Amino acid sequence: MKIVVLAGGTSSERAVSIVTGTKVCEALREKGHLAVLMDVFIGLEGEIGEDFFSADFQLEKAVSYIESWNDKIEELSKTRKEFFGPHVLDVCKKADMVFLALHGANGEDGKIQAAFDLFGIRYTGTGALGSGIAMDKGITKQIFSAGGIPMPRGVMLWRGEDDHCLADHEMGFPVVVKPCSGGSSIGVSIALDQADYEKALEDAFAWEDKIIVEDYIKGREFSVGVIDGEALPVIEIAPLKGFYDYRNKYEPGSAVETCPADLPVEKSREMQEYAKKGHRLLALKAYSRLDFMMGEDGRIYCLEANTLPGMTPTSLLPQEAAALGMSFPELCERLIQVSMKKYALDAGRDA
């Protein structure tokens, strides 16, 4: 198949996206696909020949070109009106599938998915609606709570409003403060007192105008991937220092990750059932990953859903798949297959 692996972009998770895209492109080429790596925002210079999808594609050169723009992205995004870079849409239209290796805003939030739907471009992962819903932690909290999936108690706060006092919401310390639509734990803080809280609000509002404040759940952290409606083995994440923040997510050796998690069978099944139910409630397709906490009292709480989970060397979904004997290239192939399946189902409904 001719596959475009789309990475980079303008979000705060650009660097992680490039690593995801590189590894996925390598894996797909290993499986025999004519896979190429492109930056959704930077695109390509010059003319694109008919043989662009070829066995001679130079991945290292493509990565170097994409990374050379990292320091210019912020300024360029302020001045350029067009989001899609040169030749991006043209090349994606020629592909059999676009593997979305994007994370964060303008990638995981449904905007690109909606554009691709209009252009008739096939892509991996869930559609525009599910992507948009899952990206907003506030909406996710409302849907999950109504659907019977336990989540930490919390409130949404908006910049400029005067309802930031915890006592007004019958909440107390410690609390977790995080941007409503961010990823990779960027802008997330644990506040133990008022000084921490004021700093946490400042940090979170630096990223977004809407944030979430939740009760802090002391306990163990887990994640569960869902592929084609079926839950993968539960993985436990135990950071060596602090909580599972950006550094602990992506710096090798910063956390101990155990899969399958050391849990009673009934607890693993309970978490997997919540993951599958959450996947359905958010109208997600193909695959996703849901994150959980288990309190010291054994109660399970869902934290959020990820519609384009990371595919870096330290990412969780590949480790869960490996516990089933699935190699990284086989996982990438599987995600292509389940994403193709959603288009077959849609075509059947339209027939």
Tab-separated table of C-alpha atoms in Angstrom:
chain	number	residue	atom	x	y	z
A	1	MET	CA	0.000	0.000	0.000
A	2	LYS	CA	0.975	3.611	-0.534
A	3	ILE	CA	0.926	5.155	2.939
A	4	VAL	CA	1.629	8.690	4.126
A	5	VAL	CA	2.739	8.833	7.754
A	6	LEU	CA	1.674	12.318	8.835
A	7	ALA	CA	3.586	13.809	11.778
A	8	GLY	CA	4.918	17.065	13.192
A	9	GLY	CA	2.410	19.897	13.105
A	10	THR	CA	2.101	22.882	15.409
A	11	SER	CA	1.005	21.422	18.760
A	12	SER	CA	2.985	21.293	21.996
A	13	GLU	CA	3.486	17.586	21.280
A	14	ARG	CA	5.288	18.120	17.966
A	15	ALA	CA	8.547	16.483	19.102
A	16	VAL	CA	6.771	13.334	20.292
A	17	SER	CA	4.786	13.201	17.062
A	18	ILE	CA	7.977	13.208	14.975
A	19	VAL	CA	9.344	10.242	16.939
A	20	THR	CA	6.025	8.410	16.568
A	21	GLY	CA	5.973	9.091	12.832
A	22	THR	CA	9.557	7.969	12.326
A	23	LYS	CA	9.061	4.663	14.127
A	24	VAL	CA	5.757	3.965	12.377
A	25	CYS	CA	7.220	4.743	8.956
A	26	GLU	CA	10.152	2.406	9.626
A	27	ALA	CA	7.787	-0.362	10.707
A	28	LEU	CA	5.445	-0.010	7.744
A	29	ARG	CA	8.336	-0.059	5.282
A	30	GLU	CA	9.613	-3.193	7.026
A	31	LYS	CA	6.190	-4.742	6.327
A	32	GLY	CA	6.629	-3.967	2.629
A	33	HIS	CA	4.487	-0.854	2.335
A	34	LEU	CA	5.549	2.176	0.294
A	35	ALA	CA	5.411	4.432	3.347
A	36	VAL	CA	6.644	8.041	3.364
A	37	LEU	CA	6.946	10.529	6.235
A	38	MET	CA	5.587	14.074	5.924
A	39	ASP	CA	5.126	17.042	8.243
A	40	VAL	CA	1.477	18.106	8.037
A	41	PHE	CA	2.378	21.789	8.512
A	42	ILE	CA	5.727	22.046	6.688
A	43	GLY	CA	4.959	19.798	3.746
A	44	LEU	CA	7.501	19.408	0.956
A	45	GLU	CA	9.521	21.751	-1.228
A	46	GLY	CA	9.778	21.514	-4.997
A	47	GLU	CA	7.852	19.313	-7.387
A	48	ILE	CA	6.457	15.922	-6.404
A	49	GLY	CA	7.063	13.257	-9.037
A	50	GLU	CA	4.865	10.295	-9.895
A	51	ASP	CA	7.382	7.985	-8.218
A	52	PHE	CA	7.194	9.785	-4.849
A	53	PHE	CA	5.985	6.557	-3.226
A	54	SER	CA	9.015	4.389	-3.840
A	55	ALA	CA	11.244	1.852	-2.178
A	56	ASP	CA	14.046	4.414	-2.360
A	57	PHE	CA	12.387	6.908	-0.004
A	58	GLN	CA	15.061	8.293	2.343
A	59	LEU	CA	13.499	8.323	5.796
A	60	GLU	CA	16.517	9.781	7.622
A	61	LYS	CA	16.629	12.682	5.179
A	62	ALA	CA	12.915	13.314	5.679
A	63	VAL	CA	13.284	13.312	9.486
A	64	SER	CA	16.216	15.710	9.300
A	65	TYR	CA	14.212	18.080	7.102
A	66	ILE	CA	11.197	18.000	9.424
A	67	GLU	CA	13.288	18.593	12.551
A	68	SER	CA	15.130	21.505	10.905
A	69	TRP	CA	11.877	23.473	11.181
A	70	ASN	CA	11.314	22.899	14.909
A	71	ASP	CA	12.631	26.287	16.044
A	72	LYS	CA	10.623	28.127	13.373
A	73	ILE	CA	7.219	26.550	13.899
A	74	GLU	CA	5.879	28.987	16.491
A	75	GLU	CA	6.669	32.076	14.439
A	76	LEU	CA	5.535	30.524	11.177
A	77	SER	CA	2.205	29.463	12.664
A	78	LYS	CA	1.496	33.090	13.597
A	79	THR	CA	1.958	34.404	10.079
A	80	ARG	CA	0.696	31.654	7.785
A	81	LYS	CA	-3.031	31.295	7.106
A	82	GLU	CA	-2.947	27.868	5.473
A	83	PHE	CA	-2.440	24.992	7.910
A	84	PHE	CA	-1.623	22.211	5.471
A	85	GLY	CA	1.909	22.506	4.133
A	86	PRO	CA	2.843	22.457	0.431
A	87	HIS	CA	1.845	19.231	-1.361
A	88	VAL	CA	0.418	17.609	1.789
A	89	LEU	CA	-3.142	17.281	0.532
A	90	ASP	CA	-2.058	16.292	-2.976
A	91	VAL	CA	0.173	13.491	-1.685
A	92	CYS	CA	-2.416	12.301	0.856
A	93	LYS	CA	-5.055	12.092	-1.902
A	94	LYS	CA	-2.737	9.766	-3.856
A	95	ALA	CA	-2.165	7.471	-0.863
A	96	ASP	CA	-4.185	4.377	-0.025
A	97	MET	CA	-4.080	5.369	3.654
A	98	VAL	CA	-2.743	8.168	5.842
A	99	PHE	CA	-1.332	6.981	9.146
A	100	LEU	CA	-1.970	9.807	11.601
A	101	ALA	CA	1.093	10.040	13.843
A	102	LEU	CA	-0.067	13.429	15.120
A	103	HIS	CA	-0.662	14.304	18.766
A	104	GLY	CA	-2.462	17.227	20.370
A	105	ALA	CA	-4.195	20.199	18.767
A	106	ASN	CA	-4.634	20.296	15.000
A	107	GLY	CA	-4.050	16.587	14.740
A	108	GLU	CA	-5.846	14.649	17.456
A	109	ASP	CA	-8.813	16.987	17.939
A	110	GLY	CA	-10.878	16.139	14.860
A	111	LYS	CA	-9.983	19.091	12.642
A	112	ILE	CA	-7.717	17.185	10.262
A	113	GLN	CA	-10.083	14.218	10.363
A	114	ALA	CA	-12.966	16.465	9.272
A	115	ALA	CA	-10.917	17.964	6.437
A	116	PHE	CA	-9.832	14.515	5.249
A	117	ASP	CA	-13.440	13.304	5.320
A	118	LEU	CA	-14.394	16.151	2.972
A	119	PHE	CA	-11.482	15.378	0.640
A	120	GLY	CA	-12.185	11.642	0.650
A	121	ILE	CA	-8.802	10.842	2.230
A	122	ARG	CA	-8.613	7.639	4.284
A	123	TYR	CA	-6.826	7.870	7.628
A	124	THR	CA	-6.101	5.775	10.700
A	125	GLY	CA	-7.956	6.073	13.959
A	126	THR	CA	-11.333	7.441	14.852
A	127	GLY	CA	-13.367	10.035	12.989
A	128	ALA	CA	-13.813	13.748	13.489
A	129	LEU	CA	-16.667	13.526	16.012
A	130	GLY	CA	-15.017	11.033	18.359
A	131	SER	CA	-11.673	12.821	18.099
A	132	GLY	CA	-13.203	16.168	19.057
A	133	ILE	CA	-15.189	14.761	21.966
A	134	ALA	CA	-12.303	12.770	23.437
A	135	MET	CA	-9.884	15.695	23.124
A	136	ASP	CA	-12.037	17.764	25.506
A	137	LYS	CA	-11.555	16.301	28.978
A	138	GLY	CA	-14.534	18.267	30.283
A	139	ILE	CA	-16.951	16.772	27.757
A	140	THR	CA	-15.402	13.336	28.277
A	141	LYS	CA	-15.997	13.669	32.025
A	142	GLN	CA	-19.660	14.521	31.469
A	143	ILE	CA	-20.230	11.607	29.068
A	144	PHE	CA	-18.392	9.066	31.201
A	145	SER	CA	-20.112	10.152	34.393
A	146	ALA	CA	-23.529	9.877	32.727
A	147	GLY	CA	-22.555	6.498	31.279
A	148	GLY	CA	-21.484	4.965	34.577
A	149	ILE	CA	-17.708	5.139	34.161
A	150	PRO	CA	-16.196	6.465	37.413
A	151	MET	CA	-13.935	9.520	37.140
A	152	PRO	CA	-12.296	11.746	39.771
A	153	ARG	CA	-14.614	14.491	40.999
A	154	GLY	CA	-13.767	17.769	39.341
A	155	VAL	CA	-14.819	21.056	37.784
A	156	MET	CA	-14.084	23.059	34.655
A	157	LEU	CA	-12.697	26.565	35.103
A	158	TRP	CA	-12.373	29.364	32.554
A	159	ARG	CA	-9.740	32.057	32.345
A	160	GLY	CA	-10.958	35.423	33.564
A	161	GLU	CA	-13.844	34.108	35.660
A	162	ASP	CA	-13.893	34.475	39.448
A	163	ASP	CA	-14.906	30.945	40.475
A	164	HIS	CA	-11.443	29.513	41.015
A	165	CYS	CA	-11.733	29.098	44.793
A	166	LEU	CA	-11.789	25.398	45.649
A	167	ALA	CA	-14.076	25.910	48.635
A	168	ASP	CA	-16.756	27.273	46.291
A	169	HIS	CA	-16.785	23.875	44.608
A	170	GLU	CA	-16.648	21.924	47.879
A	171	MET	CA	-13.160	20.726	47.026
A	172	GLY	CA	-9.945	20.692	49.010
A	173	PHE	CA	-6.270	19.879	48.592
A	174	PRO	CA	-4.617	17.980	47.058
A	175	VAL	CA	-5.956	18.533	43.544
A	176	VAL	CA	-4.763	17.938	39.992
A	177	VAL	CA	-4.864	20.929	37.637
A	178	LYS	CA	-4.610	20.370	33.874
A	179	PRO	CA	-5.494	21.953	30.530
A	180	CYS	CA	-8.828	20.732	29.224
A	181	SER	CA	-7.603	19.631	25.810
A	182	GLY	CA	-3.876	19.074	26.205
A	183	GLY	CA	-1.911	15.855	26.003
A	184	SER	CA	1.323	14.246	27.190
A	185	SER	CA	0.672	15.732	30.665
A	186	ILE	CA	1.863	19.135	29.434
A	187	GLY	CA	0.692	21.848	31.824
A	188	VAL	CA	-0.434	19.318	34.452
A	189	SER	CA	0.344	19.978	38.131
A	190	ILE	CA	-0.486	18.506	41.517
A	191	ALA	CA	-1.340	21.229	44.022
A	192	LEU	CA	-0.854	20.448	47.710
A	193	ASP	CA	-1.670	23.910	49.060
A	194	GLN	CA	-2.894	27.358	47.988
A	195	ALA	CA	0.506	28.507	46.721
A	196	ASP	CA	0.820	25.357	44.611
A	197	TYR	CA	-2.716	25.869	43.362
A	198	GLU	CA	-2.186	29.445	42.221
A	199	LYS	CA	0.980	28.418	40.368
A	200	ALA	CA	-0.822	25.414	38.848
A	201	LEU	CA	-3.642	27.652	37.579
A	202	GLU	CA	-1.100	29.975	35.995
A	203	ASP	CA	0.696	27.071	34.304
A	204	ALA	CA	-2.481	25.463	32.971
A	205	PHE	CA	-4.009	28.720	31.742
A	206	ALA	CA	-0.781	29.424	29.870
A	207	TRP	CA	-1.850	26.623	27.516
A	208	GLU	CA	-5.627	27.003	27.308
A	209	ASP	CA	-8.552	29.184	28.354
A	210	LYS	CA	-10.429	26.218	29.858
A	211	ILE	CA	-8.909	23.882	32.439
A	212	ILE	CA	-9.892	20.971	34.682
A	213	VAL	CA	-9.393	20.758	38.446
A	214	GLU	CA	-9.883	17.275	39.915
A	215	ASP	CA	-9.495	15.492	43.220
A	216	TYR	CA	-6.055	13.915	43.450
A	217	ILE	CA	-6.312	10.125	43.527
A	218	LYS	CA	-3.439	8.568	45.429
A	219	GLY	CA	-2.719	5.108	44.138
A	220	ARG	CA	-1.526	3.214	41.074
A	221	GLU	CA	-1.723	4.304	37.432
A	222	PHE	CA	-2.731	2.084	34.528
A	223	SER	CA	-3.612	2.212	30.858
A	224	VAL	CA	-5.683	-0.005	28.576
A	225	GLY	CA	-5.585	-0.007	24.798
A	226	VAL	CA	-8.647	-0.874	22.724
A	227	ILE	CA	-8.310	-2.186	19.162
A	228	ASP	CA	-11.405	-2.990	17.104
A	229	GLY	CA	-13.542	-2.983	20.237
A	230	GLU	CA	-11.366	-5.439	22.171
A	231	ALA	CA	-9.271	-4.472	25.197
A	232	LEU	CA	-5.544	-5.203	25.334
A	233	PRO	CA	-3.782	-6.355	28.522
A	234	VAL	CA	-3.646	-3.752	31.299
A	235	ILE	CA	-0.298	-1.989	31.706
A	236	GLU	CA	0.824	-0.369	34.977
A	237	ILE	CA	2.987	2.764	34.984
A	238	ALA	CA	5.074	3.493	38.077
A	239	PRO	CA	7.231	6.661	37.754
A	240	LEU	CA	10.482	6.494	39.702
A	241	LYS	CA	10.017	10.146	40.754
A	242	GLY	CA	6.903	12.296	40.907
A	243	PHE	CA	3.892	11.536	38.716
A	244	TYR	CA	3.571	10.417	35.084
A	245	ASP	CA	4.435	13.809	33.583
A	246	TYR	CA	5.983	14.642	30.188
A	247	ARG	CA	9.513	13.656	31.223
A	248	ASN	CA	8.434	10.369	32.765
A	249	LYS	CA	6.370	9.564	29.676
A	250	TYR	CA	9.148	9.977	27.134
A	251	GLU	CA	12.517	9.697	28.866
A	252	PRO	CA	13.605	6.031	28.869
A	253	GLY	CA	14.118	4.628	32.349
A	254	SER	CA	11.974	7.256	34.100
A	255	ALA	CA	9.158	4.839	34.890
A	256	VAL	CA	8.688	1.132	35.490
A	257	GLU	CA	6.025	-0.225	33.147
A	258	THR	CA	4.600	-3.676	33.805
A	259	CYS	CA	2.406	-5.544	31.332
A	260	PRO	CA	0.312	-7.444	32.085
A	261	ALA	CA	-0.144	-5.465	35.282
A	262	ASP	CA	0.133	-7.251	38.608
A	263	LEU	CA	-3.558	-7.114	39.470
A	264	PRO	CA	-6.251	-9.540	40.576
A	265	VAL	CA	-8.021	-10.938	37.517
A	266	GLU	CA	-11.305	-9.284	38.451
A	267	LYS	CA	-9.656	-5.840	38.684
A	268	SER	CA	-8.010	-6.215	35.294
A	269	ARG	CA	-11.323	-7.265	33.767
A	270	GLU	CA	-13.143	-4.378	35.409
A	271	MET	CA	-10.647	-1.892	33.961
A	272	GLN	CA	-10.808	-3.510	30.521
A	273	GLU	CA	-14.612	-3.353	30.552
A	274	TYR	CA	-14.495	0.347	31.442
A	275	ALA	CA	-12.022	0.890	28.582
A	276	LYS	CA	-14.275	-0.831	26.057
A	277	LYS	CA	-17.333	1.011	27.341
A	278	GLY	CA	-15.543	4.366	27.232
A	279	HIS	CA	-14.419	3.653	23.667
A	280	ARG	CA	-18.072	3.070	22.711
A	281	LEU	CA	-19.506	6.027	24.637
A	282	LEU	CA	-17.172	8.466	22.889
A	283	ALA	CA	-18.103	7.023	19.475
A	284	LEU	CA	-14.499	5.995	18.858
A	285	LYS	CA	-13.473	3.759	15.969
A	286	ALA	CA	-10.503	1.527	15.135
A	287	TYR	CA	-8.364	2.046	18.245
A	288	SER	CA	-7.800	4.147	21.347
A	289	ARG	CA	-6.131	4.048	24.756
A	290	LEU	CA	-7.770	4.922	28.061
A	291	ASP	CA	-5.892	5.875	31.221
A	292	PHE	CA	-6.883	4.925	34.766
A	293	MET	CA	-6.018	5.353	38.427
A	294	MET	CA	-6.742	2.821	41.124
A	295	GLY	CA	-7.024	4.396	44.539
A	296	GLU	CA	-5.569	2.895	47.691
A	297	ASP	CA	-9.085	1.640	48.482
A	298	GLY	CA	-9.145	-0.372	45.229
A	299	ARG	CA	-11.627	1.884	43.439
A	300	ILE	CA	-10.951	2.499	39.747
A	301	TYR	CA	-11.169	5.925	38.109
A	302	CYS	CA	-10.874	6.692	34.414
A	303	LEU	CA	-8.749	9.766	33.668
A	304	GLU	CA	-9.074	10.310	29.912
A	305	ALA	CA	-9.186	8.741	26.460
A	306	ASN	CA	-6.480	9.052	23.798
A	307	THR	CA	-7.569	8.690	20.173
A	308	LEU	CA	-4.045	8.737	18.669
A	309	PRO	CA	-1.941	7.106	21.394
A	310	GLY	CA	1.816	7.475	21.231
A	311	MET	CA	3.864	5.018	19.200
A	312	THR	CA	7.344	5.882	20.464
A	313	PRO	CA	9.846	3.329	21.862
A	314	THR	CA	8.534	3.993	25.394
A	315	SER	CA	4.839	4.210	24.497
A	316	LEU	CA	2.213	2.107	26.222
A	317	LEU	CA	0.101	0.704	23.377
A	318	PRO	CA	3.060	-1.103	21.740
A	319	GLN	CA	3.974	-2.641	25.096
A	320	GLU	CA	0.412	-3.893	25.572
A	321	ALA	CA	0.412	-5.394	22.075
A	322	ALA	CA	3.797	-7.018	22.767
A	323	ALA	CA	2.258	-8.798	25.764
A	324	LEU	CA	0.036	-10.572	23.221
A	325	GLY	CA	3.045	-11.510	21.118
A	326	MET	CA	2.496	-8.743	18.565
A	327	SER	CA	5.646	-7.029	17.291
A	328	PHE	CA	5.730	-3.289	16.655
A	329	PRO	CA	5.534	-3.697	12.839
A	330	GLU	CA	2.644	-6.139	13.303
A	331	LEU	CA	0.859	-3.598	15.519
A	332	CYS	CA	1.256	-0.862	12.902
A	333	GLU	CA	-0.108	-3.259	10.274
A	334	ARG	CA	-3.021	-4.119	12.560
A	335	LEU	CA	-3.897	-0.438	13.047
A	336	ILE	CA	-3.937	-0.017	9.273
A	337	GLN	CA	-6.250	-3.022	8.926
A	338	VAL	CA	-8.770	-1.919	11.564
A	339	SER	CA	-8.791	1.585	10.108
A	340	MET	CA	-9.525	0.193	6.631
A	341	LYS	CA	-12.330	-1.813	8.205
A	342	LYS	CA	-14.170	1.320	9.324
A	343	TYR	CA	-14.348	2.499	5.706
A	344	ALA	CA	-15.682	-0.878	4.583
A	345	LEU	CA	-18.391	-0.668	7.262
A	346	ASP	CA	-19.296	2.894	6.248
A	347	ALA	CA	-19.497	1.836	2.590
A	348	GLY	CA	-21.806	-1.025	3.563
A	349	ARG	CA	-24.146	1.343	5.401
A	350	ASP	CA	-24.292	3.677	2.398
A	351	ALA	CA	-25.010	0.878	-0.081
